[in-house]
Amino acid sequence: MIEATQLTKSYGDVQALRDVSFHVATGEIVGLLGPNGAGKTTVIKILTGYLQPDEGSVTIDGLDVLTHTLEVQARIGYLPENAPLYPELSMQKYLKMMADLRQIPPADQVARISEAIHATSMADYLTRPIGELSKGLRQRVGLAQAILHQPRLLILDEPTVGLDPTQIVEIRRLIKRLARHSTILFSTHILPEVEVLCDRVIILMNGQVRADARLSELEATSDAILVLQDKVKSVENMLRKIEGVKAVEAMTASDGYPAYRVIGKAQTDLCPTIYDLARQNAWPLRELRRDVRTLETVFNQLATTEEEVN
């Protein structure tokens, strides 16, 4: 659905993007993650045809954005961070105006508007001026206009920024429902958003892609966690002798039992070997599992590395 190749963009002396490349497959929900100023909004403006890159190319649904801008934009539903709403209009009038701008045939407009209203659960607010709605409801109005023309691709820029916890949950549920029919790319700097919603994550830092992987791949490690019922002599020494083990760290599990983090080399699954060792030596095994990093841990490690490089 999206193929971005070596995108570079500068604003005067400030380089916002440096050789950014990534793809998004049809049907995916992908989070574009990064701190403020990482280049997320610049990427989105290039994808939607609002900005031209200094170098590089983008295709959306097989069409080059620079040479087929209007055709690409017709396939995209876009919700910017600050939705372009008209506070004096009712939602009904606003969606009618957007349907006309999207050149939806008059015979189809009633059905499309009705579908967008019900998809966003806004049937009770049709005639109220948009300016009188809460921020969460205005976000729904923005989403309704973004899906009005049944786009193949939805691009959402910080869709939950400024919302209260209840509104955030509602918007998350709505995005999940919309994903049944559209590919979704949304930018955020809120890590829980990505963990709850995304299949994949692309992490931008200082205008460059620092990670691009499925969440399960990004959070997986080669380390194993071993928890025993009681202390056993020589456990650490025996674990260190396993092939592929880099180090062993003794610790205490949350429930007070003796535990060990067995740090493995890349692409190594130590659990089967540790289990065989525990069985052969009759260790009082309580728990054995592969360790998993949180997205926050991954993000902080990348941020630390970025600071050290710069």
PDB file of C-alpha atoms in Angstrom:
ATOM      1  CA  MET A   1       0.000   0.000   0.000  1.00  0.00           C
ATOM      2  CA  ILE A   2       2.859   2.400   0.869  1.00  0.00           C
ATOM      3  CA  GLU A   3       6.386   2.239  -0.532  1.00  0.00           C
ATOM      4  CA  ALA A   4       8.677   5.054   0.625  1.00  0.00           C
ATOM      5  CA  THR A   5      12.222   5.068  -0.742  1.00  0.00           C
ATOM      6  CA  GLN A   6      15.129   7.205   0.541  1.00  0.00           C
ATOM      7  CA  LEU A   7      13.065  10.236   1.502  1.00  0.00           C
ATOM      8  CA  THR A   8      15.123  13.316   2.331  1.00  0.00           C
ATOM      9  CA  LYS A   9      13.699  16.687   3.334  1.00  0.00           C
ATOM     10  CA  SER A  10      15.256  19.853   4.730  1.00  0.00           C
ATOM     11  CA  TYR A  11      13.785  23.104   6.042  1.00  0.00           C
ATOM     12  CA  GLY A  12      16.603  25.567   5.478  1.00  0.00           C
ATOM     13  CA  ASP A  13      19.543  24.343   7.540  1.00  0.00           C
ATOM     14  CA  VAL A  14      17.424  21.808   9.440  1.00  0.00           C
ATOM     15  CA  GLN A  15      17.356  18.315   7.937  1.00  0.00           C
ATOM     16  CA  ALA A  16      14.003  16.797   8.881  1.00  0.00           C
ATOM     17  CA  LEU A  17      14.417  13.463   7.028  1.00  0.00           C
ATOM     18  CA  ARG A  18      17.530  11.539   5.959  1.00  0.00           C
ATOM     19  CA  ASP A  19      17.152   8.568   3.588  1.00  0.00           C
ATOM     20  CA  VAL A  20      13.903   7.334   5.138  1.00  0.00           C
ATOM     21  CA  SER A  21      12.663   4.088   3.551  1.00  0.00           C
ATOM     22  CA  PHE A  22       9.812   1.813   4.655  1.00  0.00           C
ATOM     23  CA  HIS A  23       6.772  -0.041   3.325  1.00  0.00           C
ATOM     24  CA  VAL A  24       3.277  -0.726   4.631  1.00  0.00           C
ATOM     25  CA  ALA A  25       1.395  -3.760   3.338  1.00  0.00           C
ATOM     26  CA  THR A  26      -2.322  -3.743   2.585  1.00  0.00           C
ATOM     27  CA  GLY A  27      -4.404  -4.433   5.706  1.00  0.00           C
ATOM     28  CA  GLU A  28      -1.721  -3.548   8.253  1.00  0.00           C
ATOM     29  CA  ILE A  29      -2.013  -1.167  11.201  1.00  0.00           C
ATOM     30  CA  VAL A  30       1.394   0.490  11.468  1.00  0.00           C
ATOM     31  CA  GLY A  31       2.511   2.965  14.106  1.00  0.00           C
ATOM     32  CA  LEU A  32       4.910   5.737  13.141  1.00  0.00           C
ATOM     33  CA  LEU A  33       6.602   6.341  16.461  1.00  0.00           C
ATOM     34  CA  GLY A  34       9.119   8.910  17.586  1.00  0.00           C
ATOM     35  CA  PRO A  35       9.776  11.851  19.892  1.00  0.00           C
ATOM     36  CA  ASN A  36       8.621  15.347  19.001  1.00  0.00           C
ATOM     37  CA  GLY A  37      10.691  16.658  16.100  1.00  0.00           C
ATOM     38  CA  ALA A  38      11.634  13.183  14.852  1.00  0.00           C
ATOM     39  CA  GLY A  39      10.132  13.796  11.391  1.00  0.00           C
ATOM     40  CA  LYS A  40       6.773  11.987  11.714  1.00  0.00           C
ATOM     41  CA  THR A  41       4.606  14.852  10.488  1.00  0.00           C
ATOM     42  CA  THR A  42       6.994  15.584   7.620  1.00  0.00           C
ATOM     43  CA  VAL A  43       6.687  11.961   6.467  1.00  0.00           C
ATOM     44  CA  ILE A  44       2.901  12.185   6.612  1.00  0.00           C
ATOM     45  CA  LYS A  45       2.822  15.452   4.642  1.00  0.00           C
ATOM     46  CA  ILE A  46       4.947  13.824   1.930  1.00  0.00           C
ATOM     47  CA  LEU A  47       2.750  10.710   1.825  1.00  0.00           C
ATOM     48  CA  THR A  48      -0.381  12.809   1.412  1.00  0.00           C
ATOM     49  CA  GLY A  49       1.121  14.982  -1.331  1.00  0.00           C
ATOM     50  CA  TYR A  50       1.178  18.135   0.797  1.00  0.00           C
ATOM     51  CA  LEU A  51       4.990  18.374   0.650  1.00  0.00           C
ATOM     52  CA  GLN A  52       7.503  17.270  -1.939  1.00  0.00           C
ATOM     53  CA  PRO A  53      10.664  15.540  -0.739  1.00  0.00           C
ATOM     54  CA  ASP A  54      14.034  16.968  -1.711  1.00  0.00           C
ATOM     55  CA  GLU A  55      15.031  13.440  -2.731  1.00  0.00           C
ATOM     56  CA  GLY A  56      13.379  10.031  -2.835  1.00  0.00           C
ATOM     57  CA  SER A  57       9.999   8.719  -3.942  1.00  0.00           C
ATOM     58  CA  VAL A  58       6.684   7.476  -2.580  1.00  0.00           C
ATOM     59  CA  THR A  59       4.032   5.257  -4.121  1.00  0.00           C
ATOM     60  CA  ILE A  60       0.580   4.742  -2.653  1.00  0.00           C
ATOM     61  CA  ASP A  61      -1.429   1.777  -3.932  1.00  0.00           C
ATOM     62  CA  GLY A  62       1.016   1.536  -6.834  1.00  0.00           C
ATOM     63  CA  LEU A  63       0.743   5.217  -7.826  1.00  0.00           C
ATOM     64  CA  ASP A  64       3.593   7.720  -7.577  1.00  0.00           C
ATOM     65  CA  VAL A  65       2.528  10.534  -5.243  1.00  0.00           C
ATOM     66  CA  LEU A  66       4.371  13.249  -7.191  1.00  0.00           C
ATOM     67  CA  THR A  67       2.964  12.389 -10.621  1.00  0.00           C
ATOM     68  CA  HIS A  68      -0.502  11.133  -9.597  1.00  0.00           C
ATOM     69  CA  THR A  69      -1.173  13.402  -6.628  1.00  0.00           C
ATOM     70  CA  LEU A  70      -4.946  13.783  -7.012  1.00  0.00           C
ATOM     71  CA  GLU A  71      -5.486  10.086  -7.693  1.00  0.00           C
ATOM     72  CA  VAL A  72      -3.446   9.202  -4.613  1.00  0.00           C
ATOM     73  CA  GLN A  73      -5.296  11.702  -2.435  1.00  0.00           C
ATOM     74  CA  ALA A  74      -8.597  10.200  -3.585  1.00  0.00           C
ATOM     75  CA  ARG A  75      -7.444   6.884  -2.053  1.00  0.00           C
ATOM     76  CA  ILE A  76      -6.396   8.405   1.279  1.00  0.00           C
ATOM     77  CA  GLY A  77      -8.403   9.351   4.332  1.00  0.00           C
ATOM     78  CA  TYR A  78      -6.394  11.860   6.365  1.00  0.00           C
ATOM     79  CA  LEU A  79      -6.885  13.156   9.897  1.00  0.00           C
ATOM     80  CA  PRO A  80      -4.222  15.758  10.787  1.00  0.00           C
ATOM     81  CA  GLU A  81      -3.351  16.490  14.405  1.00  0.00           C
ATOM     82  CA  ASN A  82      -5.705  19.473  14.369  1.00  0.00           C
ATOM     83  CA  ALA A  83      -8.722  18.402  12.323  1.00  0.00           C
ATOM     84  CA  PRO A  84      -9.876  21.077   9.797  1.00  0.00           C
ATOM     85  CA  LEU A  85     -13.377  21.516  11.191  1.00  0.00           C
ATOM     86  CA  TYR A  86     -15.852  24.377  10.823  1.00  0.00           C
ATOM     87  CA  PRO A  87     -17.262  25.082  14.312  1.00  0.00           C
ATOM     88  CA  GLU A  88     -20.337  26.935  13.046  1.00  0.00           C
ATOM     89  CA  LEU A  89     -21.505  23.955  10.942  1.00  0.00           C
ATOM     90  CA  SER A  90     -23.422  20.973  12.223  1.00  0.00           C
ATOM     91  CA  MET A  91     -21.828  17.577  11.653  1.00  0.00           C
ATOM     92  CA  GLN A  92     -24.497  16.798   9.056  1.00  0.00           C
ATOM     93  CA  LYS A  93     -23.744  19.948   7.026  1.00  0.00           C
ATOM     94  CA  TYR A  94     -20.014  19.471   7.396  1.00  0.00           C
ATOM     95  CA  LEU A  95     -20.103  15.909   6.074  1.00  0.00           C
ATOM     96  CA  LYS A  96     -22.332  17.025   3.181  1.00  0.00           C
ATOM     97  CA  MET A  97     -19.759  19.679   2.295  1.00  0.00           C
ATOM     98  CA  MET A  98     -16.940  17.100   2.493  1.00  0.00           C
ATOM     99  CA  ALA A  99     -18.915  14.664   0.334  1.00  0.00           C
ATOM    100  CA  ASP A 100     -19.208  17.359  -2.330  1.00  0.00           C
ATOM    101  CA  LEU A 101     -15.479  18.146  -2.090  1.00  0.00           C
ATOM    102  CA  ARG A 102     -14.690  14.438  -2.392  1.00  0.00           C
ATOM    103  CA  GLN A 103     -16.899  14.365  -5.518  1.00  0.00           C
ATOM    104  CA  ILE A 104     -19.038  11.570  -4.146  1.00  0.00           C
ATOM    105  CA  PRO A 105     -22.014  11.203  -6.527  1.00  0.00           C
ATOM    106  CA  PRO A 106     -25.187  12.784  -5.064  1.00  0.00           C
ATOM    107  CA  ALA A 107     -27.010   9.442  -5.347  1.00  0.00           C
ATOM    108  CA  ASP A 108     -24.410   7.854  -3.027  1.00  0.00           C
ATOM    109  CA  GLN A 109     -23.973  10.657  -0.528  1.00  0.00           C
ATOM    110  CA  VAL A 110     -26.797   9.747   1.884  1.00  0.00           C
ATOM    111  CA  ALA A 111     -25.516   6.190   2.227  1.00  0.00           C
ATOM    112  CA  ARG A 112     -21.862   7.245   2.643  1.00  0.00           C
ATOM    113  CA  ILE A 113     -22.674   9.919   5.220  1.00  0.00           C
ATOM    114  CA  SER A 114     -24.887   7.480   7.133  1.00  0.00           C
ATOM    115  CA  GLU A 115     -22.128   4.849   7.154  1.00  0.00           C
ATOM    116  CA  ALA A 116     -19.556   7.347   8.436  1.00  0.00           C
ATOM    117  CA  ILE A 117     -21.899   8.576  11.161  1.00  0.00           C
ATOM    118  CA  HIS A 118     -22.681   5.084  12.420  1.00  0.00           C
ATOM    119  CA  ALA A 119     -19.041   3.957  12.177  1.00  0.00           C
ATOM    120  CA  THR A 120     -18.068   6.808  14.506  1.00  0.00           C
ATOM    121  CA  SER A 121     -21.176   6.467  16.735  1.00  0.00           C
ATOM    122  CA  MET A 122     -22.171  10.090  16.148  1.00  0.00           C
ATOM    123  CA  ALA A 123     -25.860   9.713  15.312  1.00  0.00           C
ATOM    124  CA  ASP A 124     -26.900  11.667  18.440  1.00  0.00           C
ATOM    125  CA  TYR A 125     -24.878  14.760  17.458  1.00  0.00           C
ATOM    126  CA  LEU A 126     -25.912  15.371  13.849  1.00  0.00           C
ATOM    127  CA  THR A 127     -27.545  18.764  14.266  1.00  0.00           C
ATOM    128  CA  ARG A 128     -25.344  20.258  16.999  1.00  0.00           C
ATOM    129  CA  PRO A 129     -22.742  22.833  15.918  1.00  0.00           C
ATOM    130  CA  ILE A 130     -19.295  21.242  15.846  1.00  0.00           C
ATOM    131  CA  GLY A 131     -17.954  24.063  18.026  1.00  0.00           C
ATOM    132  CA  GLU A 132     -20.201  22.893  20.890  1.00  0.00           C
ATOM    133  CA  LEU A 133     -18.822  19.340  20.875  1.00  0.00           C
ATOM    134  CA  SER A 134     -16.119  18.049  23.223  1.00  0.00           C
ATOM    135  CA  LYS A 135     -12.626  17.472  21.859  1.00  0.00           C
ATOM    136  CA  GLY A 136     -13.209  13.714  21.773  1.00  0.00           C
ATOM    137  CA  LEU A 137     -16.398  14.153  19.736  1.00  0.00           C
ATOM    138  CA  ARG A 138     -14.652  16.583  17.383  1.00  0.00           C
ATOM    139  CA  GLN A 139     -11.980  13.933  16.804  1.00  0.00           C
ATOM    140  CA  ARG A 140     -14.776  11.558  15.798  1.00  0.00           C
ATOM    141  CA  VAL A 141     -16.116  14.145  13.384  1.00  0.00           C
ATOM    142  CA  GLY A 142     -12.634  14.365  11.889  1.00  0.00           C
ATOM    143  CA  LEU A 143     -12.495  10.586  11.550  1.00  0.00           C
ATOM    144  CA  ALA A 144     -15.942  10.561   9.956  1.00  0.00           C
ATOM    145  CA  GLN A 145     -14.779  12.925   7.197  1.00  0.00           C
ATOM    146  CA  ALA A 146     -11.617  10.832   6.744  1.00  0.00           C
ATOM    147  CA  ILE A 147     -13.588   7.629   6.058  1.00  0.00           C
ATOM    148  CA  LEU A 148     -16.464   9.246   4.162  1.00  0.00           C
ATOM    149  CA  HIS A 149     -15.162   8.209   0.738  1.00  0.00           C
ATOM    150  CA  GLN A 150     -14.242   4.675   1.877  1.00  0.00           C
ATOM    151  CA  PRO A 151     -10.473   5.141   1.481  1.00  0.00           C
ATOM    152  CA  ARG A 152      -8.084   2.242   1.028  1.00  0.00           C
ATOM    153  CA  LEU A 153      -5.565   3.985   3.285  1.00  0.00           C
ATOM    154  CA  LEU A 154      -6.156   5.933   6.513  1.00  0.00           C
ATOM    155  CA  ILE A 155      -3.409   8.254   7.753  1.00  0.00           C
ATOM    156  CA  LEU A 156      -3.906   9.586  11.270  1.00  0.00           C
ATOM    157  CA  ASP A 157      -1.569  12.146  12.866  1.00  0.00           C
ATOM    158  CA  GLU A 158      -1.662  11.973  16.695  1.00  0.00           C
ATOM    159  CA  PRO A 159      -5.341  10.868  16.752  1.00  0.00           C
ATOM    160  CA  THR A 160      -5.643  10.800  20.580  1.00  0.00           C
ATOM    161  CA  VAL A 161      -3.564  13.832  21.563  1.00  0.00           C
ATOM    162  CA  GLY A 162      -5.267  15.951  24.220  1.00  0.00           C
ATOM    163  CA  LEU A 163      -8.059  13.456  24.906  1.00  0.00           C
ATOM    164  CA  ASP A 164      -9.052  12.189  28.345  1.00  0.00           C
ATOM    165  CA  PRO A 165      -8.688   8.445  29.166  1.00  0.00           C
ATOM    166  CA  THR A 166     -12.296   7.605  28.284  1.00  0.00           C
ATOM    167  CA  GLN A 167     -12.074   9.385  24.939  1.00  0.00           C
ATOM    168  CA  ILE A 168      -8.756   7.650  24.175  1.00  0.00           C
ATOM    169  CA  VAL A 169     -10.335   4.229  24.707  1.00  0.00           C
ATOM    170  CA  GLU A 170     -13.237   5.173  22.427  1.00  0.00           C
ATOM    171  CA  ILE A 171     -10.907   6.355  19.632  1.00  0.00           C
ATOM    172  CA  ARG A 172      -8.818   3.178  19.957  1.00  0.00           C
ATOM    173  CA  ARG A 173     -11.921   1.033  19.533  1.00  0.00           C
ATOM    174  CA  LEU A 174     -12.953   3.085  16.535  1.00  0.00           C
ATOM    175  CA  ILE A 175      -9.535   2.683  14.874  1.00  0.00           C
ATOM    176  CA  LYS A 176      -9.750  -1.089  15.406  1.00  0.00           C
ATOM    177  CA  ARG A 177     -13.143  -1.146  13.688  1.00  0.00           C
ATOM    178  CA  LEU A 178     -11.902   0.985  10.783  1.00  0.00           C
ATOM    179  CA  ALA A 179      -8.964  -1.398  10.275  1.00  0.00           C
ATOM    180  CA  ARG A 180     -11.369  -4.074   9.028  1.00  0.00           C
ATOM    181  CA  HIS A 181     -11.697  -2.155   5.765  1.00  0.00           C
ATOM    182  CA  SER A 182      -8.620   0.104   5.500  1.00  0.00           C
ATOM    183  CA  THR A 183      -4.864   0.015   5.877  1.00  0.00           C
ATOM    184  CA  ILE A 184      -3.933   2.372   8.721  1.00  0.00           C
ATOM    185  CA  LEU A 185      -0.779   4.382   9.367  1.00  0.00           C
ATOM    186  CA  PHE A 186      -0.857   6.607  12.412  1.00  0.00           C
ATOM    187  CA  SER A 187       1.827   8.698  14.030  1.00  0.00           C
ATOM    188  CA  THR A 188       2.205   9.091  17.765  1.00  0.00           C
ATOM    189  CA  HIS A 189       4.745   9.574  20.526  1.00  0.00           C
ATOM    190  CA  ILE A 190       2.509   7.681  22.996  1.00  0.00           C
ATOM    191  CA  LEU A 191       3.926   4.170  23.416  1.00  0.00           C
ATOM    192  CA  PRO A 192       0.740   2.467  24.755  1.00  0.00           C
ATOM    193  CA  GLU A 193      -1.094   3.523  21.598  1.00  0.00           C
ATOM    194  CA  VAL A 194       1.300   1.461  19.513  1.00  0.00           C
ATOM    195  CA  GLU A 195       1.217  -1.568  21.826  1.00  0.00           C
ATOM    196  CA  VAL A 196      -2.583  -1.662  21.860  1.00  0.00           C
ATOM    197  CA  LEU A 197      -3.278  -0.996  18.187  1.00  0.00           C
ATOM    198  CA  CYS A 198      -0.369  -1.867  15.919  1.00  0.00           C
ATOM    199  CA  ASP A 199       0.853  -4.875  13.962  1.00  0.00           C
ATOM    200  CA  ARG A 200       4.150  -3.143  13.202  1.00  0.00           C
ATOM    201  CA  VAL A 201       6.061  -0.117  14.357  1.00  0.00           C
ATOM    202  CA  ILE A 202       8.422   2.228  12.530  1.00  0.00           C
ATOM    203  CA  ILE A 203      10.554   4.285  14.911  1.00  0.00           C
ATOM    204  CA  LEU A 204      11.957   7.601  13.693  1.00  0.00           C
ATOM    205  CA  MET A 205      14.668   9.510  15.514  1.00  0.00           C
ATOM    206  CA  ASN A 206      16.387  12.626  14.216  1.00  0.00           C
ATOM    207  CA  GLY A 207      14.843  12.105  10.794  1.00  0.00           C
ATOM    208  CA  GLN A 208      16.045   8.517  10.344  1.00  0.00           C
ATOM    209  CA  VAL A 209      14.438   5.092  10.673  1.00  0.00           C
ATOM    210  CA  ARG A 210      15.905   3.427  13.774  1.00  0.00           C
ATOM    211  CA  ALA A 211      13.614   0.388  13.863  1.00  0.00           C
ATOM    212  CA  ASP A 212      11.067  -1.208  11.524  1.00  0.00           C
ATOM    213  CA  ALA A 213       9.598  -4.499  12.712  1.00  0.00           C
ATOM    214  CA  ARG A 214       6.565  -6.326  14.023  1.00  0.00           C
ATOM    215  CA  LEU A 215       6.039  -5.682  17.722  1.00  0.00           C
ATOM    216  CA  SER A 216       6.626  -9.335  18.573  1.00  0.00           C
ATOM    217  CA  GLU A 217       9.987  -9.230  16.777  1.00  0.00           C
ATOM    218  CA  LEU A 218      11.008  -5.914  18.285  1.00  0.00           C
ATOM    219  CA  GLU A 219      10.195  -6.954  21.844  1.00  0.00           C
ATOM    220  CA  ALA A 220      11.676 -10.473  21.657  1.00  0.00           C
ATOM    221  CA  THR A 221      15.105 -11.138  23.138  1.00  0.00           C
ATOM    222  CA  SER A 222      17.536 -14.043  23.288  1.00  0.00           C
ATOM    223  CA  ASP A 223      17.522 -13.941  27.093  1.00  0.00           C
ATOM    224  CA  ALA A 224      15.849 -16.516  29.332  1.00  0.00           C
ATOM    225  CA  ILE A 225      14.357 -16.081  32.813  1.00  0.00           C
ATOM    226  CA  LEU A 226      14.770 -19.008  35.210  1.00  0.00           C
ATOM    227  CA  VAL A 227      12.967 -19.095  38.581  1.00  0.00           C
ATOM    228  CA  LEU A 228      13.602 -21.870  41.140  1.00  0.00           C
ATOM    229  CA  GLN A 229      11.617 -22.931  44.190  1.00  0.00           C
ATOM    230  CA  ASP A 230      14.768 -22.958  46.328  1.00  0.00           C
ATOM    231  CA  LYS A 231      18.416 -21.970  45.980  1.00  0.00           C
ATOM    232  CA  VAL A 232      20.679 -24.550  44.311  1.00  0.00           C
ATOM    233  CA  LYS A 233      24.464 -24.526  44.481  1.00  0.00           C
ATOM    234  CA  SER A 234      26.470 -24.065  41.296  1.00  0.00           C
ATOM    235  CA  VAL A 235      23.427 -23.037  39.205  1.00  0.00           C
ATOM    236  CA  GLU A 236      25.163 -19.944  37.859  1.00  0.00           C
ATOM    237  CA  ASN A 237      28.326 -21.829  36.919  1.00  0.00           C
ATOM    238  CA  MET A 238      26.340 -24.529  35.104  1.00  0.00           C
ATOM    239  CA  LEU A 239      24.284 -21.933  33.214  1.00  0.00           C
ATOM    240  CA  ARG A 240      27.403 -20.073  32.091  1.00  0.00           C
ATOM    241  CA  LYS A 241      28.736 -23.260  30.474  1.00  0.00           C
ATOM    242  CA  ILE A 242      25.756 -23.512  28.088  1.00  0.00           C
ATOM    243  CA  GLU A 243      26.700 -22.769  24.485  1.00  0.00           C
ATOM    244  CA  GLY A 244      25.386 -19.381  23.394  1.00  0.00           C
ATOM    245  CA  VAL A 245      25.277 -17.888  26.907  1.00  0.00           C
ATOM    246  CA  LYS A 246      26.982 -14.498  27.248  1.00  0.00           C
ATOM    247  CA  ALA A 247      26.284 -13.841  30.946  1.00  0.00           C
ATOM    248  CA  VAL A 248      24.143 -14.880  33.920  1.00  0.00           C
ATOM    249  CA  GLU A 249      22.599 -12.372  36.334  1.00  0.00           C
ATOM    250  CA  ALA A 250      21.260 -13.522  39.717  1.00  0.00           C
ATOM    251  CA  MET A 251      18.156 -11.701  40.920  1.00  0.00           C
ATOM    252  CA  THR A 252      15.014 -12.185  43.003  1.00  0.00           C
ATOM    253  CA  ALA A 253      11.619 -12.817  41.399  1.00  0.00           C
ATOM    254  CA  SER A 254       8.684 -10.583  42.330  1.00  0.00           C
ATOM    255  CA  ASP A 255       7.326 -13.322  44.623  1.00  0.00           C
ATOM    256  CA  GLY A 256      10.660 -13.682  46.426  1.00  0.00           C
ATOM    257  CA  TYR A 257      11.995 -16.832  44.769  1.00  0.00           C
ATOM    258  CA  PRO A 258      15.612 -17.075  43.511  1.00  0.00           C
ATOM    259  CA  ALA A 259      15.816 -16.207  39.821  1.00  0.00           C
ATOM    260  CA  TYR A 260      18.359 -15.785  37.046  1.00  0.00           C
ATOM    261  CA  ARG A 261      18.466 -13.857  33.799  1.00  0.00           C
ATOM    262  CA  VAL A 262      20.451 -15.898  31.286  1.00  0.00           C
ATOM    263  CA  ILE A 263      21.696 -13.524  28.590  1.00  0.00           C
ATOM    264  CA  GLY A 264      22.081 -15.202  25.217  1.00  0.00           C
ATOM    265  CA  LYS A 265      23.715 -14.355  21.938  1.00  0.00           C
ATOM    266  CA  ALA A 266      21.522 -12.985  19.138  1.00  0.00           C
ATOM    267  CA  GLN A 267      18.989 -15.364  17.574  1.00  0.00           C
ATOM    268  CA  THR A 268      19.462 -17.934  20.365  1.00  0.00           C
ATOM    269  CA  ASP A 269      16.656 -19.732  22.215  1.00  0.00           C
ATOM    270  CA  LEU A 270      18.192 -20.967  25.455  1.00  0.00           C
ATOM    271  CA  CYS A 271      15.024 -22.326  27.078  1.00  0.00           C
ATOM    272  CA  PRO A 272      15.156 -25.936  25.716  1.00  0.00           C
ATOM    273  CA  THR A 273      18.771 -26.387  26.837  1.00  0.00           C
ATOM    274  CA  ILE A 274      18.111 -24.852  30.260  1.00  0.00           C
ATOM    275  CA  TYR A 275      15.071 -27.100  30.714  1.00  0.00           C
ATOM    276  CA  ASP A 276      17.129 -30.217  29.916  1.00  0.00           C
ATOM    277  CA  LEU A 277      19.793 -29.070  32.388  1.00  0.00           C
ATOM    278  CA  ALA A 278      17.191 -28.455  35.099  1.00  0.00           C
ATOM    279  CA  ARG A 279      15.616 -31.886  34.536  1.00  0.00           C
ATOM    280  CA  GLN A 280      18.965 -33.723  34.564  1.00  0.00           C
ATOM    281  CA  ASN A 281      20.007 -32.034  37.820  1.00  0.00           C
ATOM    282  CA  ALA A 282      16.583 -32.162  39.498  1.00  0.00           C
ATOM    283  CA  TRP A 283      16.395 -28.408  39.988  1.00  0.00           C
ATOM    284  CA  PRO A 284      13.163 -27.312  41.722  1.00  0.00           C
ATOM    285  CA  LEU A 285      11.946 -25.494  38.628  1.00  0.00           C
ATOM    286  CA  ARG A 286       9.227 -22.912  39.201  1.00  0.00           C
ATOM    287  CA  GLU A 287       9.319 -20.903  35.967  1.00  0.00           C
ATOM    288  CA  LEU A 288      11.272 -20.860  32.707  1.00  0.00           C
ATOM    289  CA  ARG A 289      10.478 -18.420  29.921  1.00  0.00           C
ATOM    290  CA  ARG A 290      12.016 -16.315  27.218  1.00  0.00           C
ATOM    291  CA  ASP A 291      12.436 -12.733  28.348  1.00  0.00           C
ATOM    292  CA  VAL A 292      10.476 -10.005  26.556  1.00  0.00           C
ATOM    293  CA  ARG A 293      11.344  -6.315  26.418  1.00  0.00           C
ATOM    294  CA  THR A 294       8.616  -3.706  26.596  1.00  0.00           C
ATOM    295  CA  LEU A 295       8.304  -1.210  23.772  1.00  0.00           C
ATOM    296  CA  GLU A 296       9.325   1.463  26.277  1.00  0.00           C
ATOM    297  CA  THR A 297      12.582  -0.404  26.927  1.00  0.00           C
ATOM    298  CA  VAL A 298      13.287  -0.707  23.199  1.00  0.00           C
ATOM    299  CA  PHE A 299      12.502   2.960  22.631  1.00  0.00           C
ATOM    300  CA  ASN A 300      14.699   4.119  25.521  1.00  0.00           C
ATOM    301  CA  GLN A 301      17.600   1.958  24.321  1.00  0.00           C
ATOM    302  CA  LEU A 302      17.347   3.493  20.854  1.00  0.00           C
ATOM    303  CA  ALA A 303      17.094   6.994  22.313  1.00  0.00           C
ATOM    304  CA  THR A 304      20.165   6.399  24.483  1.00  0.00           C
ATOM    305  CA  THR A 305      22.130   5.092  21.504  1.00  0.00           C
ATOM    306  CA  GLU A 306      21.042   8.106  19.463  1.00  0.00           C
ATOM    307  CA  GLU A 307      22.297  10.501  22.160  1.00  0.00           C
ATOM    308  CA  GLU A 308      25.645   8.701  22.361  1.00  0.00           C
ATOM    309  CA  VAL A 309      26.101   8.883  18.569  1.00  0.00           C
ATOM    310  CA  ASN A 310      25.277  12.573  18.464  1.00  0.00           C
TER     311      ASN A 310
END
